[in-house]
PDB file of C-alpha atoms in Angstrom:
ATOM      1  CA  UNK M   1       0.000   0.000   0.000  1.00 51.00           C
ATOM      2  CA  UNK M   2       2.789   2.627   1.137  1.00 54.00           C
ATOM      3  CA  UNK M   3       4.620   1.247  -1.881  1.00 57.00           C
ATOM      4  CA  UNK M   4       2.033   2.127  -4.397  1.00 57.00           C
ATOM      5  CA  UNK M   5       1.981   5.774  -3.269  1.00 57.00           C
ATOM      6  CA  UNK M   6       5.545   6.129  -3.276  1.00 55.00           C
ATOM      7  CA  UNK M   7       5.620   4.449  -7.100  1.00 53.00           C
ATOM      8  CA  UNK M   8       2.776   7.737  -8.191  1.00 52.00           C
ATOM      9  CA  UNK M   9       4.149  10.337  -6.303  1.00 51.00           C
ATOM     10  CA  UNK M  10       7.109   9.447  -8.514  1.00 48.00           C
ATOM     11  CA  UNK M  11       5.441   8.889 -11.338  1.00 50.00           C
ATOM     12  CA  UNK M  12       3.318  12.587 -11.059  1.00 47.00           C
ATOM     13  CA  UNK M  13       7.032  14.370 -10.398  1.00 45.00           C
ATOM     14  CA  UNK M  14       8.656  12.741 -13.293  1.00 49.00           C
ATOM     15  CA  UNK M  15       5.463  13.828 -15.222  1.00 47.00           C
ATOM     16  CA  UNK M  16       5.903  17.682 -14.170  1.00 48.00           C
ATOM     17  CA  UNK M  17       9.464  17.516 -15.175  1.00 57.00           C
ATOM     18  CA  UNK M  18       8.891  17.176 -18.289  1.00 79.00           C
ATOM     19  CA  UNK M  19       7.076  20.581 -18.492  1.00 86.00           C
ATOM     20  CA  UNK M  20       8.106  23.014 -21.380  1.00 91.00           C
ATOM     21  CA  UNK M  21       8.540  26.569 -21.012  1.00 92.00           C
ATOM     22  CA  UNK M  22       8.354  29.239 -24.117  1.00 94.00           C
ATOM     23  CA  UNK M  23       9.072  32.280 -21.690  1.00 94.00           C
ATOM     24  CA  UNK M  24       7.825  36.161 -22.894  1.00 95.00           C
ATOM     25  CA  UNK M  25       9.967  37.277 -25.277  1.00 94.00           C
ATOM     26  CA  UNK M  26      10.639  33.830 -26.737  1.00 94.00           C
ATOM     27  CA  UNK M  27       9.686  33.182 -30.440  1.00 95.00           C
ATOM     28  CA  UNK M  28       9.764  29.837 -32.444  1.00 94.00           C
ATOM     29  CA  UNK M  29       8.742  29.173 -36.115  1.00 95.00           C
ATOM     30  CA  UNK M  30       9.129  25.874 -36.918  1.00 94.00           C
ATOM     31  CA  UNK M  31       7.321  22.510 -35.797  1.00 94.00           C
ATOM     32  CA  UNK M  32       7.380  21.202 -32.353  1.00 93.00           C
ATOM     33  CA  UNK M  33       6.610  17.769 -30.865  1.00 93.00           C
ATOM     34  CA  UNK M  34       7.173  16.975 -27.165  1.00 91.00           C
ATOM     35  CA  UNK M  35       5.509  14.202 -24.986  1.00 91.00           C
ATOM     36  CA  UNK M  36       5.634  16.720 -22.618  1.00 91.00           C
ATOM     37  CA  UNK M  37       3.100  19.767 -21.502  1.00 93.00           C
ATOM     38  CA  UNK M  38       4.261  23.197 -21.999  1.00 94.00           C
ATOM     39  CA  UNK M  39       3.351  26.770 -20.624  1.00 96.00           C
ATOM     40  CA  UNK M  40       3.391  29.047 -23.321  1.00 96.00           C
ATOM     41  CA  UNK M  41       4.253  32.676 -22.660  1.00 96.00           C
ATOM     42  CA  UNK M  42       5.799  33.445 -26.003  1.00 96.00           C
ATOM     43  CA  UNK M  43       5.085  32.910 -29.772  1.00 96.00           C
ATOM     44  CA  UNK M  44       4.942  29.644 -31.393  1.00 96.00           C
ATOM     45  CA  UNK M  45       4.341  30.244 -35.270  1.00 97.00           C
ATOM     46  CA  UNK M  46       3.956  26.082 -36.786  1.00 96.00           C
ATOM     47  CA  UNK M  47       2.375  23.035 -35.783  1.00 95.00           C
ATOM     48  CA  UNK M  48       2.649  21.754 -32.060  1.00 95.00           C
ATOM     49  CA  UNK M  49       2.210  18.357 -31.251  1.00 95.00           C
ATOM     50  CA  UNK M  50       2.059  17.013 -27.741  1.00 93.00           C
ATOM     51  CA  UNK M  51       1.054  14.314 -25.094  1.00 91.00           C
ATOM     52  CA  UNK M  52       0.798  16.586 -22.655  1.00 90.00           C
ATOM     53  CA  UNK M  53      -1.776  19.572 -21.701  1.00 94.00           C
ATOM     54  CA  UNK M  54      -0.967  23.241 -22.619  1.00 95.00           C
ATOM     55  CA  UNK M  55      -0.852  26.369 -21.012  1.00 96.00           C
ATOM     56  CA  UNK M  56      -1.337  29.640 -23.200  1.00 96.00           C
ATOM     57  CA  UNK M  57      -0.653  32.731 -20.775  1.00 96.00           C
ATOM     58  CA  UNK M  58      -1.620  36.308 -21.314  1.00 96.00           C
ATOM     59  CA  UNK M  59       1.239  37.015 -23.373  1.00 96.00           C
ATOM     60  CA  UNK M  60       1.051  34.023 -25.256  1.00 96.00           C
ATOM     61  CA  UNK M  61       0.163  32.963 -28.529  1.00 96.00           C
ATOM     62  CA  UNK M  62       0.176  30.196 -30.990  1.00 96.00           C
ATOM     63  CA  UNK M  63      -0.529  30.465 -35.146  1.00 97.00           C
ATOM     64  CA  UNK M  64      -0.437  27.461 -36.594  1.00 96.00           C
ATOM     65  CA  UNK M  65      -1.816  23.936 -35.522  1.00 96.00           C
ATOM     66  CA  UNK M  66      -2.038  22.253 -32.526  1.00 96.00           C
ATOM     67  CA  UNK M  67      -2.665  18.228 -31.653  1.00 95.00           C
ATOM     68  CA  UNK M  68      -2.895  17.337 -27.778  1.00 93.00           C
ATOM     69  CA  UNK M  69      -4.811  16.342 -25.002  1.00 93.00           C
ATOM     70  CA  UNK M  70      -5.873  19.304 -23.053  1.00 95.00           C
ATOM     71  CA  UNK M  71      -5.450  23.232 -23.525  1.00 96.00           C
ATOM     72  CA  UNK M  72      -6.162  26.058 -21.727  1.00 97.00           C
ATOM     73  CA  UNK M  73      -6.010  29.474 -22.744  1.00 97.00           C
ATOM     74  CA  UNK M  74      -5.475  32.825 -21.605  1.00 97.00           C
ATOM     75  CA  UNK M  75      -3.811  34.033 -24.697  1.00 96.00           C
ATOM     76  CA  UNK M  76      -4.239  34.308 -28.602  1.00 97.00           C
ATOM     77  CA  UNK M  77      -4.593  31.074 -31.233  1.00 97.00           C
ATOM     78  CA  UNK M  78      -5.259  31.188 -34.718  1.00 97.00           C
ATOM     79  CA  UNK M  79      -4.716  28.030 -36.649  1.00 96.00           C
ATOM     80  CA  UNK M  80      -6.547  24.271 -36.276  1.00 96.00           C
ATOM     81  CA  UNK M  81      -6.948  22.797 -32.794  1.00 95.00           C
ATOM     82  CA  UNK M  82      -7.170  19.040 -32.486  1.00 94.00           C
ATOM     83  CA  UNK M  83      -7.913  18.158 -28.365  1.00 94.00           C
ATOM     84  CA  UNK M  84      -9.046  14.667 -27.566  1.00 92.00           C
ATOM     85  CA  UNK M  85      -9.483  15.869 -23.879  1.00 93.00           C
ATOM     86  CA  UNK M  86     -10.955  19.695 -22.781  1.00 93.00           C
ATOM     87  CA  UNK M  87     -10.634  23.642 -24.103  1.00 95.00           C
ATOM     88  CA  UNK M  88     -10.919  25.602 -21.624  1.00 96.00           C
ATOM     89  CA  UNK M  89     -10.886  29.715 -22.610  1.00 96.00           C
ATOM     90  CA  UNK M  90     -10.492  32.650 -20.078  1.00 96.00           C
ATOM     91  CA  UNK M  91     -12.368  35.458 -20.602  1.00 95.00           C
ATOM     92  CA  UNK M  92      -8.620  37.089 -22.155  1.00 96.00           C
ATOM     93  CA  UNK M  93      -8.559  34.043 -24.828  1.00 96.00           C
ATOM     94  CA  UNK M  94      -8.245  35.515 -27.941  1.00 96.00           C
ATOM     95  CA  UNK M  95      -8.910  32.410 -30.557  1.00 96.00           C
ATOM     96  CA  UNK M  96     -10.029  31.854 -34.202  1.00 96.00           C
ATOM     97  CA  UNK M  97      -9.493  28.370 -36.626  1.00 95.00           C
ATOM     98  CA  UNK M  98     -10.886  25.106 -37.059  1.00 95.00           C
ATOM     99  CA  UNK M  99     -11.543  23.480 -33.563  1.00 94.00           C
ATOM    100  CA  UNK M 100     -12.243  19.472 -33.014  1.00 94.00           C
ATOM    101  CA  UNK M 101     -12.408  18.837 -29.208  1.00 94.00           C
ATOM    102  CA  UNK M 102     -13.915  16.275 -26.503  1.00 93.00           C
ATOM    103  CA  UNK M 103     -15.442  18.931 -24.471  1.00 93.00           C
ATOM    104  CA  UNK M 104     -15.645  22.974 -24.427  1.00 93.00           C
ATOM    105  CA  UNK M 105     -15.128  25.452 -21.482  1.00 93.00           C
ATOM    106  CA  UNK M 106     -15.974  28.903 -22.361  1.00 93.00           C
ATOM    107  CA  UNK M 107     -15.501  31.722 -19.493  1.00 94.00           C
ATOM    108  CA  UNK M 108     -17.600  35.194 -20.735  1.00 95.00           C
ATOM    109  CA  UNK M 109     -15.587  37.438 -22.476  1.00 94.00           C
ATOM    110  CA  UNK M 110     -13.411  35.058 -24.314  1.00 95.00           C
ATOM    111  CA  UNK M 111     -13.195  35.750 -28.233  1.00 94.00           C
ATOM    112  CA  UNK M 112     -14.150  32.947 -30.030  1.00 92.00           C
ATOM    113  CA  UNK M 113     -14.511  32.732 -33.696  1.00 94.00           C
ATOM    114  CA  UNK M 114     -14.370  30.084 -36.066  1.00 92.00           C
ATOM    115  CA  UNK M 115     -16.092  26.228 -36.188  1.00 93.00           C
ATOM    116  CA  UNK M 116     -16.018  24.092 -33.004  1.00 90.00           C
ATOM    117  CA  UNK M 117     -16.723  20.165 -33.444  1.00 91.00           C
ATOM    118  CA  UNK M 118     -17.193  18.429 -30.069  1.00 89.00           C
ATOM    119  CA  UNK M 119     -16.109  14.898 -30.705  1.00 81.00           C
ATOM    120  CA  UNK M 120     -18.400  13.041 -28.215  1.00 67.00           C
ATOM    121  CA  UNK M 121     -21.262  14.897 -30.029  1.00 50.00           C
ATOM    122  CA  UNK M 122     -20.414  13.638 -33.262  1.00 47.00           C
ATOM    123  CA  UNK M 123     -20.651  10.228 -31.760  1.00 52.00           C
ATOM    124  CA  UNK M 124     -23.779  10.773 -30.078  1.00 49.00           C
ATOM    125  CA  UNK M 125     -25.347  12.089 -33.674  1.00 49.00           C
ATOM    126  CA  UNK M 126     -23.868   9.247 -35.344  1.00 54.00           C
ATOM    127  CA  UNK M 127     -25.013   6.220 -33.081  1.00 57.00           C
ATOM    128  CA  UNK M 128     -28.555   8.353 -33.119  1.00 58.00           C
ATOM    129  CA  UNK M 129     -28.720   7.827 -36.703  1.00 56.00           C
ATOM    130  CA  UNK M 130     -27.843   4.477 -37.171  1.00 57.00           C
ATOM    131  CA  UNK M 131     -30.186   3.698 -34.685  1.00 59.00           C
ATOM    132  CA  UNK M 132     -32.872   5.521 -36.536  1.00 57.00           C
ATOM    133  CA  UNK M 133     -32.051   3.832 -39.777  1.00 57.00           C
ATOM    134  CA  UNK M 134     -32.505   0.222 -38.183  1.00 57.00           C
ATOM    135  CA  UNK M 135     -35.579   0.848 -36.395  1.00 56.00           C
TER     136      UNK M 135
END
């Protein structure tokens, strides 16, 4: 027992060490792809790829594409969002693009502009209508 929560307390800090930091100030252009999370301060102008969740600050923004599990934003996107876990947007999110998510968290004020596709919903729709087709 004692074991076990030695083994994920381990587990969780190796985890958070492999966060990724694009301070203020900081600009890449290029593609990224990390199985870690990353807290985004800076500019990230390409595709991001990741295992882990991202954080968009204030200052932040991304323009390109970005594949993960979670994100949450403070900052600016523009670009295509693939999420198989949650968006979350502060009421300072500043986003526009092609969204496909598994759920959507929208504080008031947040600027959002563009097409959203919640992928449990598709699901949903779909199982709907091949049930109405076989009955």
């Amino acid at each position: 027992m004692f074991n076990e929560n030695k083994k994920n307390k381990l587990q969780n800090s190796e985890a958070s060490a492999n966060q990724n930091i694009i301070a203020q100030g900081t600009k890449i252009v290029g593609d990224v792809n990390s199985d870690g999370g990353f807290r985004i301060d800076g500019t990230i102008e390409g595709n991001l790829i990741t295992q882990g969740k991202v954080v968009v600050g204030k200052t932040g923004s991304i323009k390109g594409s970005l594949q993960g599990t979670d994100a949450y934003f403070e900052g600016k996107f523009s670009g295509k969002l693939i999420l198989s876990g949650t968006l979350t947007l502060k009421s300072t999110a500043e986003i526009e693009g092609d969204f496909v998510v598994g759920k959507l968290a929208v504080d008031p004020g947040a600027s959002f502009d563009g097409t959203c596709v919640m992928k449990s919903a598709v699901k949903t729709i779909k199982n709907e209508k091949s049930r109405e087709k076989t009955a």
